[in-house]
CSV table of C-alpha atoms and ligand atoms in Angstrom, one decimal:
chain,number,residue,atom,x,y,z
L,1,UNK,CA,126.9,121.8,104.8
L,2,UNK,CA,124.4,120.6,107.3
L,3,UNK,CA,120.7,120.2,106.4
L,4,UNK,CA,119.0,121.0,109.2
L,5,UNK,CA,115.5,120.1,107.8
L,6,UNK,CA,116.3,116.9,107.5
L,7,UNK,CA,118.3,116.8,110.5
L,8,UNK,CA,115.6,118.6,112.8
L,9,UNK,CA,113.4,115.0,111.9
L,10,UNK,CA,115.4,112.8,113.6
L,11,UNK,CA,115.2,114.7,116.8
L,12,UNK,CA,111.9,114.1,118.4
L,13,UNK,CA,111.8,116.3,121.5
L,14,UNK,CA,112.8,119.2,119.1
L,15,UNK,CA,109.2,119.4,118.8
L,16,UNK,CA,108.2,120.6,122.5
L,17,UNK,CA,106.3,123.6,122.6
L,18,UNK,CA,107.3,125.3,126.2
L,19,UNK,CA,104.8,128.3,127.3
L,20,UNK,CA,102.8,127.7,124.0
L,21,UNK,CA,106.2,128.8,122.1
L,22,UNK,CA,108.0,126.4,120.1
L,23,UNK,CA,110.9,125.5,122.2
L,24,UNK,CA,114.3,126.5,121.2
L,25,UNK,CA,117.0,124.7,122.5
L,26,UNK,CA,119.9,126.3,122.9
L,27,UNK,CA,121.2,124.5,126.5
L,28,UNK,CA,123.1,122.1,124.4
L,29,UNK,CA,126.4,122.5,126.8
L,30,UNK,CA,124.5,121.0,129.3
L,31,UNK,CA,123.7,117.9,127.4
L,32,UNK,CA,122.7,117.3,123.9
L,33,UNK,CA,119.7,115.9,122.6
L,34,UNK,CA,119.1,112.7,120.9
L,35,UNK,CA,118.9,111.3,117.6
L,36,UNK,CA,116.6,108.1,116.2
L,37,UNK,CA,119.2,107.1,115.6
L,38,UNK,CA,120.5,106.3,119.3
L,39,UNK,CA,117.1,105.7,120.6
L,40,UNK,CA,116.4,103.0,117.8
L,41,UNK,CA,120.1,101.4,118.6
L,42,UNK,CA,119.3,101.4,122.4
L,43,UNK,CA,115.9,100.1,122.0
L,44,UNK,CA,117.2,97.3,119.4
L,45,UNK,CA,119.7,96.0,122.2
L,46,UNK,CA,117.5,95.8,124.5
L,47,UNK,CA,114.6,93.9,122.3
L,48,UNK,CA,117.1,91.7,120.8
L,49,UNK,CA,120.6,91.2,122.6
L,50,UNK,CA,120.5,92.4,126.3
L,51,UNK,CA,122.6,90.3,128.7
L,52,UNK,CA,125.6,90.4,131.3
L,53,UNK,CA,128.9,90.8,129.2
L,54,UNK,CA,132.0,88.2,129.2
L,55,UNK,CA,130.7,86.0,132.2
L,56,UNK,CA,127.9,83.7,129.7
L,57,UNK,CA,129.2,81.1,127.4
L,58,UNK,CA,125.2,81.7,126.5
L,59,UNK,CA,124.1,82.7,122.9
L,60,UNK,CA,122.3,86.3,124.2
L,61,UNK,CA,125.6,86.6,126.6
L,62,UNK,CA,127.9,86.7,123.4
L,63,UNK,CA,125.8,89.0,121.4
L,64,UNK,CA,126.1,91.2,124.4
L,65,UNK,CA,129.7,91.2,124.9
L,66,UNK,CA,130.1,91.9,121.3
L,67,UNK,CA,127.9,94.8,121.3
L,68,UNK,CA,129.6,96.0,124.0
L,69,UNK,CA,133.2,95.3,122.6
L,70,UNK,CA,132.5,96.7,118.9
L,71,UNK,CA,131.2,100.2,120.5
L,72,UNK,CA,134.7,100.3,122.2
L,73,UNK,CA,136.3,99.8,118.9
L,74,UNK,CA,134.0,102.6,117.7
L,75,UNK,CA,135.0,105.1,120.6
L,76,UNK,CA,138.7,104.4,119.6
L,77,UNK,CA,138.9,104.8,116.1
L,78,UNK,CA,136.4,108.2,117.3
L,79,UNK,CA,138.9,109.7,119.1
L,80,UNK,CA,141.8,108.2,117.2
L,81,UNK,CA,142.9,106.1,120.2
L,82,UNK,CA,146.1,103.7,118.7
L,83,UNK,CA,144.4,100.6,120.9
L,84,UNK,CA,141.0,99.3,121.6
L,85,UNK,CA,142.2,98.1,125.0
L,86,UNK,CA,142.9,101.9,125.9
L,87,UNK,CA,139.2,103.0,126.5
L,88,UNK,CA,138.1,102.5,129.3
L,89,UNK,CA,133.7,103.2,129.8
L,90,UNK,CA,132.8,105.7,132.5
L,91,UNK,CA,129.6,107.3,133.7
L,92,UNK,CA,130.8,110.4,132.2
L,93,UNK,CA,134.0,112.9,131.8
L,94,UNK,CA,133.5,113.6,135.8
L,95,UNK,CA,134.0,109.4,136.0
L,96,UNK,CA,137.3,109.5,133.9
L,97,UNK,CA,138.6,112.4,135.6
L,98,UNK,CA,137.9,110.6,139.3
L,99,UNK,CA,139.4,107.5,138.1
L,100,UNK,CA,142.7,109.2,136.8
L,101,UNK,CA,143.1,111.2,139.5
L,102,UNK,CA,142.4,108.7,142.2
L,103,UNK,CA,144.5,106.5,140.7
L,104,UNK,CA,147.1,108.6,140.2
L,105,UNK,CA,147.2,109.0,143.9
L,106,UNK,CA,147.0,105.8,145.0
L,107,UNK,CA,150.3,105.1,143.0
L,108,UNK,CA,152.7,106.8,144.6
L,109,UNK,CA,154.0,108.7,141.8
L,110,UNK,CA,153.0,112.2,143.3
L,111,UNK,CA,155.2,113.3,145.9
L,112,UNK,CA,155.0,116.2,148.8
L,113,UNK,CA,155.9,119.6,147.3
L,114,UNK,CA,155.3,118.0,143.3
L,115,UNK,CA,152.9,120.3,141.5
L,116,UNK,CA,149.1,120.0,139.3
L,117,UNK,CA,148.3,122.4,136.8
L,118,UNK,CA,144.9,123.8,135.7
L,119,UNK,CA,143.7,126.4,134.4
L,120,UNK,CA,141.2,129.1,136.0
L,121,UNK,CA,138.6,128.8,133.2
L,122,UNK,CA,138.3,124.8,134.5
L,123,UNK,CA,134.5,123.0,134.9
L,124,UNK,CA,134.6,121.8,138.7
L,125,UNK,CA,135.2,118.1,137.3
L,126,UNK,CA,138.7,119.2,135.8
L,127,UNK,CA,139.4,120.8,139.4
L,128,UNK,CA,138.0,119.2,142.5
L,129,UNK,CA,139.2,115.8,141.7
L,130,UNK,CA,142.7,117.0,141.8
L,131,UNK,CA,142.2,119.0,144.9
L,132,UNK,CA,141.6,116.0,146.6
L,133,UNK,CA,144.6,114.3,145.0
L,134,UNK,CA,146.7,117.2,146.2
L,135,UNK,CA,145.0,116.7,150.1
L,136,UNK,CA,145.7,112.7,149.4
L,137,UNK,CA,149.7,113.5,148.0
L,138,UNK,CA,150.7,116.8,149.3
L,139,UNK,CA,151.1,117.7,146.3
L,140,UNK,CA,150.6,121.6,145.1
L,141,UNK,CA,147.5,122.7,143.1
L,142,UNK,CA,148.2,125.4,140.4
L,143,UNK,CA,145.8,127.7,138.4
L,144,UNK,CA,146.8,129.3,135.0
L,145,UNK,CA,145.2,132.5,134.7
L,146,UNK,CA,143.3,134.5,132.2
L,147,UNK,CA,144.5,137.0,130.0
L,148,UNK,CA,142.2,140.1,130.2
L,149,UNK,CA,141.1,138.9,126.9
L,150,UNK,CA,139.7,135.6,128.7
L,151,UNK,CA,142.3,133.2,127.0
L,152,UNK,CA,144.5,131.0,129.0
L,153,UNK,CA,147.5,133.3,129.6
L,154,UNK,CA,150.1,131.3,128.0
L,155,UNK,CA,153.1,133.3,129.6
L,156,UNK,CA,152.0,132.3,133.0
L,157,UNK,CA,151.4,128.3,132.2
L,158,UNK,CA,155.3,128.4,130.6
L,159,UNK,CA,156.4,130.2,134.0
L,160,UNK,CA,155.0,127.8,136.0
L,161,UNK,CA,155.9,124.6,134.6
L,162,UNK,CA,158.5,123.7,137.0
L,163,UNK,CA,161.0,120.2,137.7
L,164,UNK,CA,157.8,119.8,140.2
L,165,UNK,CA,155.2,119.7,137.7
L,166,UNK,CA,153.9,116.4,137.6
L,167,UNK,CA,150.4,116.9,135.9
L,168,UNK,CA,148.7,119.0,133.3
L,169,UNK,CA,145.0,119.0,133.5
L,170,UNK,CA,143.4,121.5,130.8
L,171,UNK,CA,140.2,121.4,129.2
L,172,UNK,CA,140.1,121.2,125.6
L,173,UNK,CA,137.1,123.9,124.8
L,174,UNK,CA,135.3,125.8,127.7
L,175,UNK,CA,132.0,125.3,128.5
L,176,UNK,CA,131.6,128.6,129.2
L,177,UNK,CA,133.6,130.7,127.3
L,178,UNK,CA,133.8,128.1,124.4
L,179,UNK,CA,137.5,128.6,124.3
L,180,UNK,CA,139.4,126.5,122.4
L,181,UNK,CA,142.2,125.8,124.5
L,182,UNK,CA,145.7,125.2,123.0
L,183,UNK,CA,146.1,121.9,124.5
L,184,UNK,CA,148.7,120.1,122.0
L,185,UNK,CA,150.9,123.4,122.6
L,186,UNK,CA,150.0,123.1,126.5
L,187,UNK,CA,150.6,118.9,126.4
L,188,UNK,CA,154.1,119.8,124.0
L,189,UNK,CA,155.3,122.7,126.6
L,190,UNK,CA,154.9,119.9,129.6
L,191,UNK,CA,156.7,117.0,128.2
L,192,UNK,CA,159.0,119.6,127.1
L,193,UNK,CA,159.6,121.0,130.8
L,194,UNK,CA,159.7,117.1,132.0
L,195,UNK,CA,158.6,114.4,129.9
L,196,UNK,CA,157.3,112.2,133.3
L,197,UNK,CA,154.2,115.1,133.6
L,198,UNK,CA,151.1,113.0,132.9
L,199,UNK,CA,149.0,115.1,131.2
L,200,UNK,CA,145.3,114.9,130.7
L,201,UNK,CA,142.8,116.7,128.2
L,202,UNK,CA,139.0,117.1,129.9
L,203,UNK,CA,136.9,116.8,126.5
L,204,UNK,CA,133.6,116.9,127.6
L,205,UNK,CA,133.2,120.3,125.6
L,206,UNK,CA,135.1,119.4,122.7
L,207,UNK,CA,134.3,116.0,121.3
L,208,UNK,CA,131.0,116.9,119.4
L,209,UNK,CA,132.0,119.6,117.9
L,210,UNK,CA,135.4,119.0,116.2
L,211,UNK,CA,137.9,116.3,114.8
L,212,UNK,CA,139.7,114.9,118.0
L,213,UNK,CA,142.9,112.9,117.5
L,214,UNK,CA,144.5,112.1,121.0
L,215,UNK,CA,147.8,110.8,119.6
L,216,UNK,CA,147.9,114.4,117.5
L,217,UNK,CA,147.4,115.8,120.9
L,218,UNK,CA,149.6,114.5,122.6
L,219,UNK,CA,148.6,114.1,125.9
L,220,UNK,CA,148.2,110.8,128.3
L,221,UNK,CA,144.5,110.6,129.0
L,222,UNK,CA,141.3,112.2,127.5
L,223,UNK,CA,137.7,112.1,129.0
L,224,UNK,CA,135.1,112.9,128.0
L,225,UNK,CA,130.9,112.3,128.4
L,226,UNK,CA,128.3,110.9,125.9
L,227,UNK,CA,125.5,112.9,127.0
L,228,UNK,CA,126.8,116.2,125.4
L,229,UNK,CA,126.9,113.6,122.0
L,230,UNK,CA,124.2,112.8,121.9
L,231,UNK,CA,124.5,109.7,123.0
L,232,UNK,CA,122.6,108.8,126.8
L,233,UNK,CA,123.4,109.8,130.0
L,234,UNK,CA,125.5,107.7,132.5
L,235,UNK,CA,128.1,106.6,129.8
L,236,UNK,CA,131.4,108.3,128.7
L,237,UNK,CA,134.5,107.5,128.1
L,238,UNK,CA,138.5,107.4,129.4
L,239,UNK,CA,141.4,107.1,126.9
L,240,UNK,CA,144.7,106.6,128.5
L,241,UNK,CA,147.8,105.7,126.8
L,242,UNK,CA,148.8,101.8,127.5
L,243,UNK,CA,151.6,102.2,129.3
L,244,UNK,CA,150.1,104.7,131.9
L,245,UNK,CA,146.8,102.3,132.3
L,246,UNK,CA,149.1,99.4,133.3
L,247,UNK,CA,151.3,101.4,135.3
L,248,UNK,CA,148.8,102.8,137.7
L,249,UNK,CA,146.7,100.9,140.0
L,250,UNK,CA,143.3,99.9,139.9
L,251,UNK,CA,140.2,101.9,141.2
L,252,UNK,CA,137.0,100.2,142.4
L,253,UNK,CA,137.3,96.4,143.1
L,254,UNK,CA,134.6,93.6,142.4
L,255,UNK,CA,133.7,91.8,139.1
L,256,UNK,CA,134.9,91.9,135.9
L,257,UNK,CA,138.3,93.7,137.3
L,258,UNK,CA,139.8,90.5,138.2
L,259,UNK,CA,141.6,87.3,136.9
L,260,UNK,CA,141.7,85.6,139.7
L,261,UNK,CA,140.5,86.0,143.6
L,262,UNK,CA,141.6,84.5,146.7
L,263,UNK,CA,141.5,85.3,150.5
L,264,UNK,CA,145.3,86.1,150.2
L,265,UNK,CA,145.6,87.4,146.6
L,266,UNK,CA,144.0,89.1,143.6
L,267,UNK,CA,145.2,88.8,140.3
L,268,UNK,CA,143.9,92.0,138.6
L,269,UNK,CA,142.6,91.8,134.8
L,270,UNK,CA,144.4,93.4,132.0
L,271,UNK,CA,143.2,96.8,130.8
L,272,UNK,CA,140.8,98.1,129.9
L,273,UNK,CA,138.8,95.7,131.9
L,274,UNK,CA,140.9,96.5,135.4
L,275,UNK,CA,139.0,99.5,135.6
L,276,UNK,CA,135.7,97.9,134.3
L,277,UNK,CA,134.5,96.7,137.7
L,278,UNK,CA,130.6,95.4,137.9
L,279,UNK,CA,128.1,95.1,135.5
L,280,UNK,CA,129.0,97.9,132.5
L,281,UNK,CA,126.3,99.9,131.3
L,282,UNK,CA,126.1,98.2,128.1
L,283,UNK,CA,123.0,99.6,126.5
L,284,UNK,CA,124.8,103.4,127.7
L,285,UNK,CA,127.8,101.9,125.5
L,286,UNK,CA,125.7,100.5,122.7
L,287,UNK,CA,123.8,104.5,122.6
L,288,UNK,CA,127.4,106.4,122.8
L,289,UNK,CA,128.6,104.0,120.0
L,290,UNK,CA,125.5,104.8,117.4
L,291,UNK,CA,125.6,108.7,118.6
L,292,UNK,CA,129.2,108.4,117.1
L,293,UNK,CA,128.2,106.8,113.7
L,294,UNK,CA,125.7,109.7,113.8
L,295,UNK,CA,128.0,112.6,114.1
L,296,UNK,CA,130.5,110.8,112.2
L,297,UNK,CA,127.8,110.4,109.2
L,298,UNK,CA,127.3,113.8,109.3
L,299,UNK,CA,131.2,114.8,109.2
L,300,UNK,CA,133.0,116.9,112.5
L,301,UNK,CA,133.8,119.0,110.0
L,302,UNK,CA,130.4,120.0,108.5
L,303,UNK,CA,129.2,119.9,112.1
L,304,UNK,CA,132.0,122.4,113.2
L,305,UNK,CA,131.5,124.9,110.1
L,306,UNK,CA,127.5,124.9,110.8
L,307,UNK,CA,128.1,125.7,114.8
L,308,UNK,CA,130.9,128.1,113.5
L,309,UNK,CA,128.1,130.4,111.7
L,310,UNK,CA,126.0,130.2,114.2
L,311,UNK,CA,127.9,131.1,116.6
L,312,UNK,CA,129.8,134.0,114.9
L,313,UNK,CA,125.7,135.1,114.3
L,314,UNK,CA,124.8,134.9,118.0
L,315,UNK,CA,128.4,136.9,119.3
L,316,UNK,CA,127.7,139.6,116.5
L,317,UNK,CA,124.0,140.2,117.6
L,318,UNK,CA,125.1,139.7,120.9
L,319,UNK,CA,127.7,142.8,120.8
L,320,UNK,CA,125.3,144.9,118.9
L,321,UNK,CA,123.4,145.2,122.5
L,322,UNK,CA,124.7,147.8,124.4
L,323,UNK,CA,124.1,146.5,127.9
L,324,UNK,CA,125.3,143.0,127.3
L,325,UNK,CA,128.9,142.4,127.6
L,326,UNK,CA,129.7,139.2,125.4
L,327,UNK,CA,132.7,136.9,127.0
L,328,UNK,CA,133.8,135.7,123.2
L,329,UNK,CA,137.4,135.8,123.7
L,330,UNK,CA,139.5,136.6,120.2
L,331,UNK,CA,141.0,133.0,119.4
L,332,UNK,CA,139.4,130.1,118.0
L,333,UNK,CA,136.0,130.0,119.6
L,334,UNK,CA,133.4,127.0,119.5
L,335,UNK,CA,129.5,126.5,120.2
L,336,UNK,CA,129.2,128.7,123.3
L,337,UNK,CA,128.7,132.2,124.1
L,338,UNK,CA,128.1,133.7,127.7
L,339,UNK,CA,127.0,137.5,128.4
L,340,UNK,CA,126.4,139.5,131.0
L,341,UNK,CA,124.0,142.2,131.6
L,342,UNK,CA,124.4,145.1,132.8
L,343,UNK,CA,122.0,145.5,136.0
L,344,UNK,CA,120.3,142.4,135.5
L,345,UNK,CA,120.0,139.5,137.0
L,346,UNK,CA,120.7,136.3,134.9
L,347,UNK,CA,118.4,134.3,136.8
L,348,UNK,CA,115.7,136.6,135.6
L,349,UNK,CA,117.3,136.9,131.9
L,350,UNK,CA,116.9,133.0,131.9
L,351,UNK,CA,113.6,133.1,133.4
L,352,UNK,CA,112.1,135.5,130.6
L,353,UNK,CA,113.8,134.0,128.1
L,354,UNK,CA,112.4,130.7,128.8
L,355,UNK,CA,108.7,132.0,128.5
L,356,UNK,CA,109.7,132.8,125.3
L,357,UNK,CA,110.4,128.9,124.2
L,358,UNK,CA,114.6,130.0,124.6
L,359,UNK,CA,116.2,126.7,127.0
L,360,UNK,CA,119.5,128.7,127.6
L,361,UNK,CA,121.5,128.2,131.3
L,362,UNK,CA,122.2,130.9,133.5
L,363,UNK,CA,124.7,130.7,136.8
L,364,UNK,CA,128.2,129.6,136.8
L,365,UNK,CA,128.2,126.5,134.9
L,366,UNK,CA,130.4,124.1,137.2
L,367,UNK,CA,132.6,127.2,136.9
L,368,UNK,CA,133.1,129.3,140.4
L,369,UNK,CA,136.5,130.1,140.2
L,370,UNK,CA,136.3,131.4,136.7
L,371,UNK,CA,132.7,133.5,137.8
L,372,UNK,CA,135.3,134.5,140.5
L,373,UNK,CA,138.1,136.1,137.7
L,374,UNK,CA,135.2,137.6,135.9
L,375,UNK,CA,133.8,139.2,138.9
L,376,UNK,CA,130.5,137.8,138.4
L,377,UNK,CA,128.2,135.1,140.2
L,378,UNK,CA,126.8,133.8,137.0
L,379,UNK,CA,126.8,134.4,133.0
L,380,UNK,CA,123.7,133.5,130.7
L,381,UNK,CA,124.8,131.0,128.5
L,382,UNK,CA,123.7,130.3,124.8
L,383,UNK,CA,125.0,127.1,123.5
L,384,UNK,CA,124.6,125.4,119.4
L,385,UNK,CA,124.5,121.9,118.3
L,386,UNK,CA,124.4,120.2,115.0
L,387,UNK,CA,120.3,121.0,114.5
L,388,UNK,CA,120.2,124.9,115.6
L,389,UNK,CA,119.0,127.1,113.1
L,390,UNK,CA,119.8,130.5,111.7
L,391,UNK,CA,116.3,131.6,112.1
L,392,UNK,CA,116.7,129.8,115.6
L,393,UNK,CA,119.4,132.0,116.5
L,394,UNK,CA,117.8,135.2,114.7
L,395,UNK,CA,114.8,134.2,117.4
L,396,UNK,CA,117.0,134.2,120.5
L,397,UNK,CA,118.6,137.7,119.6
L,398,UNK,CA,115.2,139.2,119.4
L,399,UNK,CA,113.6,137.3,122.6
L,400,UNK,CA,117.3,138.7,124.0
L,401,UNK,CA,116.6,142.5,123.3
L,402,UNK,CA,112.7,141.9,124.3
L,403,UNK,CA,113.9,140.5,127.7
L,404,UNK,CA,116.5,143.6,128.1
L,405,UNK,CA,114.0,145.5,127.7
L,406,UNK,CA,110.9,144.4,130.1
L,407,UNK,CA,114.0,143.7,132.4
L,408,UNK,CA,115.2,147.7,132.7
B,1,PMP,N1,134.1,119.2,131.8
B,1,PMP,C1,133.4,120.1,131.0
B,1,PMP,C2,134.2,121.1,130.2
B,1,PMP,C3,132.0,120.0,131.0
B,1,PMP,O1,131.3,120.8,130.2
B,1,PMP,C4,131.3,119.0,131.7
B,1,PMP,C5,129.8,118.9,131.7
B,1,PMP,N2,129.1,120.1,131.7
B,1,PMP,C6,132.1,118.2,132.5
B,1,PMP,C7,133.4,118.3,132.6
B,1,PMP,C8,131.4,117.1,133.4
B,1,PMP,O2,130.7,116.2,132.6
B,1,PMP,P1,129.7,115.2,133.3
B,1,PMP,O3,128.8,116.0,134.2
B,1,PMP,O4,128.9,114.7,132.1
B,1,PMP,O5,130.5,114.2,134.0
């Protein structure tokens, strides 16, 4: 089990008081906050190591190349990755997505007519970027759609694989629903159907709250952000399998990315470095790499059964209110939970609530087409990390029913 008064410590900013309340943050799917532990390991590069990576043969140049290597190392054995060389640092999961789907266009693999699956509960990262593969390729954007229970209506994804299908691209837990998404059965089904369908896993939602294992998965490639870690923002991560990563092209050109230039030729570098052009943000990596000794110090697992209760806590008071309607779909379910009210706006739930010291998000959440299947513009949105409380939680569902009230 978690102990959240020890935990609650190492969080500064967890001591804000908002409108003379003490705040309660409980926006956490919109990024995390952030452990000692990080800011002491960012501060320490910076007072001790900072430099440009692998260009010095200087003393300071080393230390920072190592840094920046060993959080790699720490980002692969994270996410179970069977090579180091496989990550590649992004800005964030939007990054990895862009760089696998621009890639994947510029290599000719996608042809007229071949089809991209995703699902209609996607964050705009998981859906744009392929949209504008499919305008690049003439490919064919698909959406798998909801059950009326909110889950991913499996039926319809097995109908639609197709010889066309040439990409999978599902996220592993919603950011608004906090669905947990059967991706190894959805990754299994689509090498089944064709076993060329690249398949990637958007794990922006997922990867502080449970155990991820991307060979267990089975997919091709796995993004995913720091910033909803607890690690900083502008740093995140791409895993794609080795044989993919040489395969496809690389994106941006310039430094780093290159073994050797001349007017008529460049020789690229090998991965992960291909896709590593410019300075890297090595004090972003450095962050990411102690947010992950964090969480792993703590244990997934510990983490996941704490967020579990209070989650099952918030749904249950949730339902007992008449006029909200709770979007918990009936499958596993992690971190999140969305309502809507009935005649109120949730620009004006959020508003209230935040007087009261509650940080939850109200609109669609990167989410329009899914606001779109629910019928709604936008669902207020209450999301758990590792250092929410019980009595934190018992707040929010009586701030919730005070809002309701003033609000009808
Ligand atoms: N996918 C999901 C499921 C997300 O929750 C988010 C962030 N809210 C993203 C993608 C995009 O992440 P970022 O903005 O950090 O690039």
């Amino acid at each position: 089990m978690l102990d959240t008064a020890t935990i609650r410590p190492q969080f500064p900013i967890l001591e804000t008081s908002v409108h003379g309340k003490p705040l309660i943050y409980l926006d956490n799917a919109a990024t995390t906050q952030k452990p000692l532990a990080v800011l002491d390991a960012i501060r320490h590069y910076y007072d001790t190591e900072n430099a440009n990576v692998h260009r010095g043969s200087h003393y300071l140049s080393q230390l920072a190349t190592e840094a920046h290597e060993e959080s790699r190392e720490t980002v692969a054995r994270f996410i179970n990755a069977p090579e180091t060389a496989e990550v590649l640092f992004t800005s964030g999961c939007t990054m990895g997505i862009n760089l696998a789907a621009d890639t994947i266009a510029g290599s000719g693999m996608v042809k007229p007519g071949d089809e991209v699956i995703v699902t209609a509960s996607e964050h705009h990262s998981n859906i744009v970027p392929w949209q504008m593969l499919c305008e690049r390729t003439g490919a064919v954007l698909k959406a798998v759609p909801l059950t009326p229970g909110q889950t991913l209506d499996m039926e319809a994804y097995r109908n639609m694989l197709s010889p066309r299908t040439r990409i999978v691209a599902v996220g592993h837990v919603s950011n608004t629903l906090g669905t947990v998404n059967p991706v190894r059965e959805m990754a299994a089904l689509a090498k089944e159907n064709r076993q060329e369908t690249i398949v990637l896993i958007d794990g922006a939602q997922a990867v502080s709250h449970m155990n991820v294992d991307v060979q267990e998965l089975g997919c091709d490639l796995y993004a995913f952000s720091g910033h909803k870690l607890y690690a900083p923002t502008g740093i995140g991560a791409l895993w794609g399998k080795r044989e993919l990563l040489e395969k496809l092209p690389p994106w941006m050109g310039g430094g780093e990315m290159i073994k050797e230039v001349t007017f008529e030729k460049t020789v690229y570098n090998d991965i992960p470095f291909k896709y590593e052009a410019g300075t890297p943000n090595i004090g972003g990596a450095v962050g990411l790499a102690a947010a992950i000794r964090y969480v792993s110090g703590l244990g997934l697992d510990n983490i996941a059964a704490h967020e579990q209760k209070l989650t099952d806590m918030a749904v249950e008071g949730l339902k007992a209110m008449p006029r909200l309607t709770v979007l918990a779909p009936d499958v596993p379910h992690s971190a999140v939970v969305s309502v809507l009210a009935e005649g109120v706006h949730h620009y004006d739930l959020g508003t209230l609530l935040d007087q009261m010291g509650i940080a939850v998000r109200t609109g669609h959440h990167c989410c329009q087409p899914l606001m779109c299947a629910l019928g709604t513009t936008g669902t207020t949105r209450a999301s758990f990390a590792l250092y929410n409380t019980e009595e934190e939680v018992q707040t929010f569902l009586k701030s919730m029913n005070r809002a309701l009230d003033m609000l009808s």
